Coordinates of C-alpha atoms in Angstrom, one line a residue:
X1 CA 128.8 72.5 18.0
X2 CA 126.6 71.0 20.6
X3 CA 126.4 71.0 23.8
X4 CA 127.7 68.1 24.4
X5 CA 131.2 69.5 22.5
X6 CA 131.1 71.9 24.5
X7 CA 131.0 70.6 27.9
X8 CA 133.7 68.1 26.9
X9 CA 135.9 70.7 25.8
X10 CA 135.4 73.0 28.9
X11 CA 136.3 69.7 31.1
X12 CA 139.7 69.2 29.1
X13 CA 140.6 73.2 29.6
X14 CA 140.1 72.8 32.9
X15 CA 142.6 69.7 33.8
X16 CA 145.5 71.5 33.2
X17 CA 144.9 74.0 36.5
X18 CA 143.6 71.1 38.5
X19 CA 147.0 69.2 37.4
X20 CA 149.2 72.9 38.0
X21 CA 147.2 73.4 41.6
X22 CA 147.3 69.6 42.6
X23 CA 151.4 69.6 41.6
X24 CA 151.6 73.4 43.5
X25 CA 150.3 71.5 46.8
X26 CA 152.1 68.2 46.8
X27 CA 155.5 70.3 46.4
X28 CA 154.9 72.4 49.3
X29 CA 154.2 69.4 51.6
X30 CA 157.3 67.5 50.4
X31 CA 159.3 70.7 51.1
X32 CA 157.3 71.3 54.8
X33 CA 158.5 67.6 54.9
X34 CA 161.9 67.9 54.7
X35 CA 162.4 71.0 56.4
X36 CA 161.4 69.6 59.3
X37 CA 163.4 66.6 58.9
X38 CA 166.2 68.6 57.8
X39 CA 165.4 71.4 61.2
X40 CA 165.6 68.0 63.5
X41 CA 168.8 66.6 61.8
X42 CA 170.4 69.8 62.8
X43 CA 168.8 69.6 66.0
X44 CA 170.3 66.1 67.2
X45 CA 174.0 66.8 65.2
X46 CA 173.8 70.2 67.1
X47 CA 173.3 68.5 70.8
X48 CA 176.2 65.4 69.9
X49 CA 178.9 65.3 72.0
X50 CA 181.0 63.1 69.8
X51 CA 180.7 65.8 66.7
X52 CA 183.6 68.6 66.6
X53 CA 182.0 71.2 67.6
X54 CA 183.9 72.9 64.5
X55 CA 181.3 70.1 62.7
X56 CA 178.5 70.8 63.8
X57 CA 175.4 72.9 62.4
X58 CA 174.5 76.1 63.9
X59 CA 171.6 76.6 65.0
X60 CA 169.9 80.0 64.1
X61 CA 169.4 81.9 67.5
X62 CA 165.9 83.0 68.3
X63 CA 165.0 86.2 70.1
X64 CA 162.8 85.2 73.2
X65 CA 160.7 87.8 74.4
X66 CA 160.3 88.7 77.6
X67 CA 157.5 88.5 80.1
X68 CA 155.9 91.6 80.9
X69 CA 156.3 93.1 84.7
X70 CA 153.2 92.3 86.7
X71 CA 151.1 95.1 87.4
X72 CA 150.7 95.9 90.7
X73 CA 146.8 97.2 90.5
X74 CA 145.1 99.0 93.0
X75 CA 141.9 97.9 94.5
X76 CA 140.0 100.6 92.7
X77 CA 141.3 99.5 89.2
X78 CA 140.2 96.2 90.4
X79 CA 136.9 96.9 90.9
X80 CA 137.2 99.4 88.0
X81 CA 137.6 95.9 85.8
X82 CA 135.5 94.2 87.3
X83 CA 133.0 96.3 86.6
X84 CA 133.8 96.7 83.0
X85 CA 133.8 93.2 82.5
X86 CA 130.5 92.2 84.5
X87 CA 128.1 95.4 83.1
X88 CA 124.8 92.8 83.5
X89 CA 125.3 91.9 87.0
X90 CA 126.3 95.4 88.2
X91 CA 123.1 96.9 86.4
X92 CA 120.9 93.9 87.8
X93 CA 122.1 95.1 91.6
X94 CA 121.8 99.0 90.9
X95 CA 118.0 98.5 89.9
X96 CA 117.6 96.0 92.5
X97 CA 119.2 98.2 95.4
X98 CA 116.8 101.4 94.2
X99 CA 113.9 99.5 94.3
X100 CA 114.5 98.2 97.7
X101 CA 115.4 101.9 98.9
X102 CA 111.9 103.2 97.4
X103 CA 110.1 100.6 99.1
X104 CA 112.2 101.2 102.1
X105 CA 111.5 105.0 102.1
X106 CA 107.4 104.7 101.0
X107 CA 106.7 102.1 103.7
X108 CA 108.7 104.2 106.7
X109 CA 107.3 107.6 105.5
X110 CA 103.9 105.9 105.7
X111 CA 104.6 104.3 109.1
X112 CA 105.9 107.5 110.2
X113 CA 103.1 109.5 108.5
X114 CA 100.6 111.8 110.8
X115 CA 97.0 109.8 111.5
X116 CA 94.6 112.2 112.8
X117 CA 90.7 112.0 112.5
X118 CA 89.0 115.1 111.0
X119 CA 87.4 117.5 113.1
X120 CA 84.2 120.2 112.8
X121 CA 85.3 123.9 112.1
X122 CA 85.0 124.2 115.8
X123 CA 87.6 121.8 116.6
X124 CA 85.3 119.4 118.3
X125 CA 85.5 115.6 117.5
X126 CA 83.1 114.3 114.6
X127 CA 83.9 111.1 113.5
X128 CA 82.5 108.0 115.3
X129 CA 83.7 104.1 115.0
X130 CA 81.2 101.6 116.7
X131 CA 83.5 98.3 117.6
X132 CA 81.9 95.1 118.0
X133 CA 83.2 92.4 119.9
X134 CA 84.1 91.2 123.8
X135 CA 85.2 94.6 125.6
X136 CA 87.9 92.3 127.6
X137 CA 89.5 91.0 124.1
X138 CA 93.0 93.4 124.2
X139 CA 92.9 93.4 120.8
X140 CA 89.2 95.3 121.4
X141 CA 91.1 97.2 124.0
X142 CA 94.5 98.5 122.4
X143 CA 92.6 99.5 119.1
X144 CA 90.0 101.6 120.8
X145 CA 92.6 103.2 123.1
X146 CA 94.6 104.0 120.4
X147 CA 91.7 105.3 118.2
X148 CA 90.3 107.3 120.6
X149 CA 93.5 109.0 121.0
X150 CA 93.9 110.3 117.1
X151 CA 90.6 112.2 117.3
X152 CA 87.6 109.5 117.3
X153 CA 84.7 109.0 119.3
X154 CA 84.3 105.5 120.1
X155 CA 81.5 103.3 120.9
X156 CA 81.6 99.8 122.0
X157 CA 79.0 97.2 122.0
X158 CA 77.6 96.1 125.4
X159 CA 75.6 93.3 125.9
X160 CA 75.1 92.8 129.2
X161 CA 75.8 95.3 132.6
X162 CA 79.0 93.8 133.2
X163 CA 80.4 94.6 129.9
X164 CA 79.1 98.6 130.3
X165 CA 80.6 98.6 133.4
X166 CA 84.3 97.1 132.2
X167 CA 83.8 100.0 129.1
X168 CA 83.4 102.7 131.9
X169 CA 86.6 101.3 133.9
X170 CA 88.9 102.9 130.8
X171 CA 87.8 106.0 131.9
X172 CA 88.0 107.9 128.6
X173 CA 85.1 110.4 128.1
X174 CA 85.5 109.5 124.4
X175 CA 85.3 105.8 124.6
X176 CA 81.3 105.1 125.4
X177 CA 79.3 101.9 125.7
X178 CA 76.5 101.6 123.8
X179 CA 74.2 98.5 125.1
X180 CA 72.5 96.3 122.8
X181 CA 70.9 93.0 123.5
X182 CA 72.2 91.0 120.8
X183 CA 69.3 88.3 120.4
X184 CA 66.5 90.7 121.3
X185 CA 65.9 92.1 118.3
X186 CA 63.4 94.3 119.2
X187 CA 65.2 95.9 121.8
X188 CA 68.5 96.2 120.0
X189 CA 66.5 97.6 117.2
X190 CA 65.0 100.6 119.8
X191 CA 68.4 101.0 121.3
X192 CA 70.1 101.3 117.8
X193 CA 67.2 103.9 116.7
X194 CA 67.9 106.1 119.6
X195 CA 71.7 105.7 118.6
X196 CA 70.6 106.9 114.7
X197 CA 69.3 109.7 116.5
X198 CA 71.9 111.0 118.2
X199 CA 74.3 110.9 115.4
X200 CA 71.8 112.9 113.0
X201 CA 70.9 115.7 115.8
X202 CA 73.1 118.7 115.9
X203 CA 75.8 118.8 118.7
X204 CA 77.1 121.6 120.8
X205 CA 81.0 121.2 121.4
X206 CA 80.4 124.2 124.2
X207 CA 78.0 127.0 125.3
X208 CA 78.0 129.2 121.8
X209 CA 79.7 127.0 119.4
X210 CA 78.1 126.2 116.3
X211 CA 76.3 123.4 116.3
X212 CA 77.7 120.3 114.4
X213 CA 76.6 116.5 113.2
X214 CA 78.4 113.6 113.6
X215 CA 79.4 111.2 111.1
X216 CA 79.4 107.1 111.2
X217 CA 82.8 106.9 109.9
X218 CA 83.4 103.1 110.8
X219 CA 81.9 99.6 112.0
X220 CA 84.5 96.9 113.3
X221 CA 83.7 93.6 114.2
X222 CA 86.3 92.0 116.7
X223 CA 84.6 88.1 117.4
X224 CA 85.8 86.4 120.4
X225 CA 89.5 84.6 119.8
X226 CA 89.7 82.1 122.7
X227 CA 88.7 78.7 121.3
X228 CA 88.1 75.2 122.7
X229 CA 90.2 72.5 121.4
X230 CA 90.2 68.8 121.1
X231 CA 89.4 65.5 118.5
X232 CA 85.9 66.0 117.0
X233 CA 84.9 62.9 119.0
X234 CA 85.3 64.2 122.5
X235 CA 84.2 67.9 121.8
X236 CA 80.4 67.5 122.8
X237 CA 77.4 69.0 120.9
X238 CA 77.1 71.2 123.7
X239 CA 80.5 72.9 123.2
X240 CA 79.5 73.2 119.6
X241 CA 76.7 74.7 119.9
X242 CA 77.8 77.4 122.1
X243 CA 80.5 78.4 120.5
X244 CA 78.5 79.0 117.4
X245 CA 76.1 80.8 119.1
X246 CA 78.9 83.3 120.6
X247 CA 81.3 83.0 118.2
X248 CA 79.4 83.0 114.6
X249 CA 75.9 83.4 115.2
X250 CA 76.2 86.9 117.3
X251 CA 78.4 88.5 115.3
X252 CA 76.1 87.7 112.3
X253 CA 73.1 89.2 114.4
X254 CA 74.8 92.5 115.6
X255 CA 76.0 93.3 112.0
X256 CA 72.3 92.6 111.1
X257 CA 70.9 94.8 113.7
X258 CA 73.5 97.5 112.5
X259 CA 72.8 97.2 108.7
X260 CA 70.3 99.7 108.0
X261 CA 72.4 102.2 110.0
X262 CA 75.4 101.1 107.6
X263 CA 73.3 101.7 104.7
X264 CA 72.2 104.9 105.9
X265 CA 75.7 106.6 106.4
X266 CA 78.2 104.4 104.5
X267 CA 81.1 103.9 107.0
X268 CA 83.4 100.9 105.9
X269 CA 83.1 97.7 107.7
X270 CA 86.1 95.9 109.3
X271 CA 86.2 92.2 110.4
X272 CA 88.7 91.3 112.4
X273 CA 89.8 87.4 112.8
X274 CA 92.9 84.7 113.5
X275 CA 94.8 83.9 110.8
X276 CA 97.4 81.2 112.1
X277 CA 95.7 78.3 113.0
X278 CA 93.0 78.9 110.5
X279 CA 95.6 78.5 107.7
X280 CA 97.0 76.0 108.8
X281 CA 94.2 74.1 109.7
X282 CA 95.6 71.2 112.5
X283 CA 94.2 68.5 113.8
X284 CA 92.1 69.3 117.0
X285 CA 91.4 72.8 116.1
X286 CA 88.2 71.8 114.4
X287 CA 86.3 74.9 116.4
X288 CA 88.6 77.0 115.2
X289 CA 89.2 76.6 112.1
X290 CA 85.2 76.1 111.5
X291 CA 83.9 79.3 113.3
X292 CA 86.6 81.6 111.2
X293 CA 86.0 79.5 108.0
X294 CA 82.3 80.8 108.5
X295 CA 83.1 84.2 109.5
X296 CA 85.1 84.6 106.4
X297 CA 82.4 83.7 104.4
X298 CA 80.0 85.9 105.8
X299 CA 82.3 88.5 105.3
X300 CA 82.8 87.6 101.9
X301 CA 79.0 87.8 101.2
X302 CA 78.6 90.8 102.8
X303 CA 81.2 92.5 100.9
X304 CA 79.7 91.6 97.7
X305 CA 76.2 93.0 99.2
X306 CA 77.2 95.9 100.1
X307 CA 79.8 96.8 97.3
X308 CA 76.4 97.6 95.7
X309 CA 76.1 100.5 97.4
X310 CA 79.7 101.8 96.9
X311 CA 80.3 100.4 100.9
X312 CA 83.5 98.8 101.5
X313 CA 84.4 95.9 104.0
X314 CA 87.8 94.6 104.6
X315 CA 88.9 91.4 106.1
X316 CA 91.4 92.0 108.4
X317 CA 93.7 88.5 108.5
X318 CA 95.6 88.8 112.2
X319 CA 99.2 87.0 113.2
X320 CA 100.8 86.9 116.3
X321 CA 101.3 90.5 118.2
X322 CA 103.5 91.5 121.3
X323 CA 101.7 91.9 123.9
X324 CA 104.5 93.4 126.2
X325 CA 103.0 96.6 126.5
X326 CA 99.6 95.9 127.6
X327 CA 100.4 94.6 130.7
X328 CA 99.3 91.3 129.8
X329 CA 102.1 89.2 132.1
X330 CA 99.3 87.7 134.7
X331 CA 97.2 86.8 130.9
X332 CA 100.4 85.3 129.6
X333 CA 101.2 83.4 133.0
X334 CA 97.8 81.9 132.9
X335 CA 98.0 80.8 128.8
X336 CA 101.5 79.6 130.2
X337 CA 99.8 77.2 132.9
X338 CA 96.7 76.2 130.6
X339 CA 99.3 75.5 127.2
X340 CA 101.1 72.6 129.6
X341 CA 97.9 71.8 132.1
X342 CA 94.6 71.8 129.8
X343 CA 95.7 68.9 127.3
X344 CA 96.5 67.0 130.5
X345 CA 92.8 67.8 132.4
X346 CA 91.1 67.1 128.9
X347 CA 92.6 63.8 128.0
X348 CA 91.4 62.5 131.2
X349 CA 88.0 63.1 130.8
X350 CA 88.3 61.1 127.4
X351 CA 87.5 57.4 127.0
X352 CA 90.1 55.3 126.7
X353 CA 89.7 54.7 122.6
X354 CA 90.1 58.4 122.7
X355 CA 92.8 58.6 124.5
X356 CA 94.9 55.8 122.9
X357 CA 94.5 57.3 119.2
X358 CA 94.8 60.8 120.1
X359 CA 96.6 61.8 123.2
X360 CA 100.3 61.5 122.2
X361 CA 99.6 64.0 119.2
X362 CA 97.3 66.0 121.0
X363 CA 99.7 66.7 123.7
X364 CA 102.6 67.0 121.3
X365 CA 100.8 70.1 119.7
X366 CA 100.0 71.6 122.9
X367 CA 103.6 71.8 124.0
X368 CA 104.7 72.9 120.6
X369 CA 102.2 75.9 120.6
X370 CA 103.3 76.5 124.0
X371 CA 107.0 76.7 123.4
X372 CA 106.5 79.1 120.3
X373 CA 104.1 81.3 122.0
X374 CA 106.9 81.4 125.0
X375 CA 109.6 82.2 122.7
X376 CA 107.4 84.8 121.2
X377 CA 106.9 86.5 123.9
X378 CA 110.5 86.3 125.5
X379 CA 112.0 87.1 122.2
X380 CA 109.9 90.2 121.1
X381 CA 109.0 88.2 117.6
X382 CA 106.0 89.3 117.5
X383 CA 104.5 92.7 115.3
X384 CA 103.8 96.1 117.5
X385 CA 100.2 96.8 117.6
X386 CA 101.1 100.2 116.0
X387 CA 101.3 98.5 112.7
X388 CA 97.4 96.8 113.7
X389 CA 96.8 100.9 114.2
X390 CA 97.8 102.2 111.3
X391 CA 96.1 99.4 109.4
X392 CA 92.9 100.0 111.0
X393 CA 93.2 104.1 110.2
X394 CA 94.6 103.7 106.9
X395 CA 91.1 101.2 105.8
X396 CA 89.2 103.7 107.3
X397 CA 90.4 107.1 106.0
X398 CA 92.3 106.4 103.1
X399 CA 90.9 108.1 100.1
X400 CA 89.6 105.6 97.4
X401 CA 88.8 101.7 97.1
X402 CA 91.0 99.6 100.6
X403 CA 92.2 96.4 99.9
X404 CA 89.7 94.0 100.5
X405 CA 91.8 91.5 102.9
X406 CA 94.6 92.7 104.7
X407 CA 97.4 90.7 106.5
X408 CA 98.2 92.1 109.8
X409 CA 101.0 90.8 112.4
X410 CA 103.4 88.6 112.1
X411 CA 103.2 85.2 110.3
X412 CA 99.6 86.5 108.8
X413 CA 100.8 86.2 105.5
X414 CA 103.2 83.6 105.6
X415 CA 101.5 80.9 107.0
X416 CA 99.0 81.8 104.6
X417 CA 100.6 80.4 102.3
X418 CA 101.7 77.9 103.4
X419 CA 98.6 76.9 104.1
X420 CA 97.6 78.0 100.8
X421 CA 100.1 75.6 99.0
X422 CA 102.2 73.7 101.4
X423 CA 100.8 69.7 100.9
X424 CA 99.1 68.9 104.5
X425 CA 101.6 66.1 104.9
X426 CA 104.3 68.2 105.1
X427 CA 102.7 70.8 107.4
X428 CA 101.2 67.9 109.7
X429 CA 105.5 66.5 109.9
X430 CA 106.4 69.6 110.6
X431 CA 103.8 70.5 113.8
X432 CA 104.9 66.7 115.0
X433 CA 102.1 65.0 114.2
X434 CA 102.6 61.4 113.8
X435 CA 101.0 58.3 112.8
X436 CA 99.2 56.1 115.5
X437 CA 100.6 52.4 115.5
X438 CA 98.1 49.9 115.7
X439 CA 99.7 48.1 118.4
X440 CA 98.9 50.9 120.8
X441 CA 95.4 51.1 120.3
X442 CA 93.6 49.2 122.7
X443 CA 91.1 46.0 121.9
X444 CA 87.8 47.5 121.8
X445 CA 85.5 46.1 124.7
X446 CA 82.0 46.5 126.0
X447 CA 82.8 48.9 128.4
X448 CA 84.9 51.0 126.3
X449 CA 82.3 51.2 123.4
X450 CA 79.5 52.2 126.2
X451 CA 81.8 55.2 127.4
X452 CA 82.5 56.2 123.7
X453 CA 79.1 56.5 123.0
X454 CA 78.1 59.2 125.5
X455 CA 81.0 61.4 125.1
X456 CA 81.0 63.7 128.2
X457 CA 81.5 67.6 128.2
X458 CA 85.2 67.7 127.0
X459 CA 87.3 69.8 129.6
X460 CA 88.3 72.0 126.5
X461 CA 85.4 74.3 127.5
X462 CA 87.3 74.6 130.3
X463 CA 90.1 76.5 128.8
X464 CA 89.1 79.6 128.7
X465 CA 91.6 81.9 130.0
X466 CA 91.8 81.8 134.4
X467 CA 92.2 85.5 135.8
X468 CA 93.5 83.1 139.3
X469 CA 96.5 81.5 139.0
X470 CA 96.4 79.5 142.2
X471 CA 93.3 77.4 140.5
X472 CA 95.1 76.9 137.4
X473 CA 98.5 75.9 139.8
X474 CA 96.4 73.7 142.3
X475 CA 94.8 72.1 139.1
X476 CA 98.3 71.7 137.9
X477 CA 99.1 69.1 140.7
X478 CA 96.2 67.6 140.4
X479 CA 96.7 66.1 136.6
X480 CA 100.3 65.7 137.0
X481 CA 100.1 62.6 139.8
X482 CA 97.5 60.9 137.5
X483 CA 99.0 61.4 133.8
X484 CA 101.7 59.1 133.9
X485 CA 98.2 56.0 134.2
X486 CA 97.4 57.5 130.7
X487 CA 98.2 54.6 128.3
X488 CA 100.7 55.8 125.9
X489 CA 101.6 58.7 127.7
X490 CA 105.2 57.6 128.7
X491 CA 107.0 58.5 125.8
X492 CA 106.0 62.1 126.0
X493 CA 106.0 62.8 129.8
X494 CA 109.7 63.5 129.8
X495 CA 108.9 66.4 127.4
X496 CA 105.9 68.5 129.5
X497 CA 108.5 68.8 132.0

């Protein structure tokens, strides 16, 4: 038989089940078919009114179960379900809660934590810090009060009589100026050899004690932080210049003079700088945001130097501080007076071109930073200076390798970021600064193009902080008759007052 046979065959076996399955289906419709027909016959003959009732079909009566009796659960079962029924969730807020209570605990146990320097077996102070920078800057001030009091000897930088003699006013035996001429380098490099000197001869804490050395623990670098502001095109090279020379080129030349001594001993170098408006970077802050550009440079370059020699340097990133504890209201009062007076006394000595393009934004900055600096400091935003403290001890003692760039205060880290990855646009919208229409620039004439090309000494320079306030009040009077002749200036008078 071939295989042909054989298939045929298997085919014609086969069509009797298909034909037994096929029938097998179509009778159990037909009957699923008319039961229902027959279950709605009964139905409608069951519900006629004109049917004896003796006639008509009974329905088959159907058990209805029913309801079960709420349950009245308490809020524990509740939350008891809940849980049961939400495992991720609950798990996701359990290891989030920890983790937030570690990092809670760690970061107030090391707030709270004891900061002391170390001392010789006698008990007698050891450890010296030399700070760099303007002994009148109250950042200079607070942190060498406030190191002098856990155990260190202290020497500030003095350049000139006046600043040995504003070192001595503090008063501490501990705290000690220590003059250097900053661009004389041979006698900064005499003074600095005598200083070498002292540390490596032995010292005597009293009559009988045994002798002891001291140890360079520390150098800190605190530039100057008052800044002149203004468009590029009325700051003149003179204000340029000297605020290089103060504020990039001396603190480059006193690290310089100090080098070999920080080779010699190893203490770790801190640089202290704004953070803010550096970020950020705004428009007329071009001094600024230039001389701390610079300085973080250098210190970059220095730390890669000196990493070479196991020597660590930290850049030290600062945000806004309260200042309500140094006594600083008179210093407040006066940045109070020059926030609302100097953009008024500078845009007057602009020309008019000057003027018209700039002085609506430039003015509308200057009353911004001087409402957030005054809510600042009547709201207490601002970080203690105890967390600047334990910043500064904790880069200088700690035991192994300190983070290279810290962020210190509040809005240090935050606006760096913003900075960082915030499009200018949006950064520029949200400090107010607006386009300039050309309508309200003014048709450029002889006269106007002869006083824009010898741009006088911008009263920027001017700005440095006043220790009278009757000056910075008669001044005051003075701008305010004469601002509302400023072309353009309408629109934001209302607002300065």
């Amino acid at each position: 038989m071939s295989s042909d046979d054989q298939y045929f065959l298997d085919t014609l076996s086969s069509i009797p089940n298909d034909v037994r399955r096929y029938s097998a289906e179509v009778a159990d419709t037909i009957d699923r078919q008319f039961d229902m027909i027959a279950k709605s016959i009964r139905e409608t003959l069951s519900s006629t009114t004109w049917i004896p009732e003796s006639a008509r079909p009974i329905l088959s009566r159907q058990t209805v179960t029913p309801p079960p009796p709420p349950v009245h659960s308490t809020l524990y079962e509740r939350a008891q379900d809940w849980a049961v029924r939400h495992k991720e969730i609950l798990a996701l807020i359990a290891v989030s809660a920890t983790a937030t209570g570690i990092l809670v605990y760690r970061r107030r146990r090391k707030y709270n934590k004891k900061r002391r320097a170390r001392r010789a077996s006698n008990g007698a102070r050891k450890e010296v810090i030399v700070i760099a920078g303007p002994p009148h800057e109250p950042v200079l001030r607070t942190l060498a009060l406030d190191l002098e009091r856990r155990g260190f000897i202290i020497y500030v930088v003095a350049n000139n009589s006046e600043d040995e003699r504003h070192i001595h006013n503090e008063s501490r035996a501990d705290i000690r100026p220590l003059l250097i001429e900053t661009f004389d380098s041979t006698i900064s490099q005499g003074a600095i050899d005598q200083f070498n000197k002292f540390l490596l001869s032995p010292q005597h804490a009293f009559p009988g004690a045994a002798p002891h050395t001291l140890n360079l623990v520390g150098f800190i670098l605190i530039p100057d932080n008052l800044y002149p502001s203004g468009p590029v095109e009325t700051l003149a090279p003179e204000i340029w210049s000297d605020a290089l020379n103060a504020k990039v080129l001396a603190p480059i030349a006193i690290t310089q003079a100090f080098l070999r001594t920080i080779c010699d001993f190893k203490p770790r170098v801190l640089v202290l700088t704004p953070s803010i408006v550096p970020s950020l970077t705004p428009p007329f802050h071009s001094i600024e945001s230039s001389v701390v550009a610079a300085l973080g440079a250098f210190t970059t370059s220095l730390a890669r130097e000196l990493g070479t020699m196991a020597i660590d340097v930290c850049h030290f990133k600062l945000g806004t501080f309260d200042y309500g504890g140094l006594g600083r209201n008179h210093h407040q009062h006066s940045n109070k007076l020059q926030a609302i007076n100097g953009p008024r006394a500078d845009v007057l000595s602009w020309p008019a071109t000057a003027r018209a393009a700039y002085a609506k934004n430039y003015f509308t900055l200057s009353a911004s930073s001087a409402t957030a600096t005054t809510n600042i400091n009547r709201n207490n935003k601002g970080s203690s200076f105890r967390e600047l403290h334990n910043s500064v001890f904790d880069a200088l003692t700690d035991d192994g390798r300190p983070p290279r760039v810290w962020h210190v205060g509040s809005g240090s880290l935050v606006y760096d970021i913003v900075g960082a990855w915030v499009p200018a646009g949006i950064v520029g919208w949200m400090l107010g600064i607006r386009q300039v229409e050309p309508s309200a620039m003014p048709a450029p004439s002889s006269s106007s193009s002869s006083s824009a090309s010898s741009p006088p000494a911008s009263a920027s320079a001017s700005r440095a902080p006043q220790n009278d306030d009757d000056g910075e009040t008669a001044r005051f009077g003075e701008v305010s008759e004469t601002s509302m002749h400023l072309p353009g200036w309408e629109k934001v008078e209302g607002g300065a007052r």
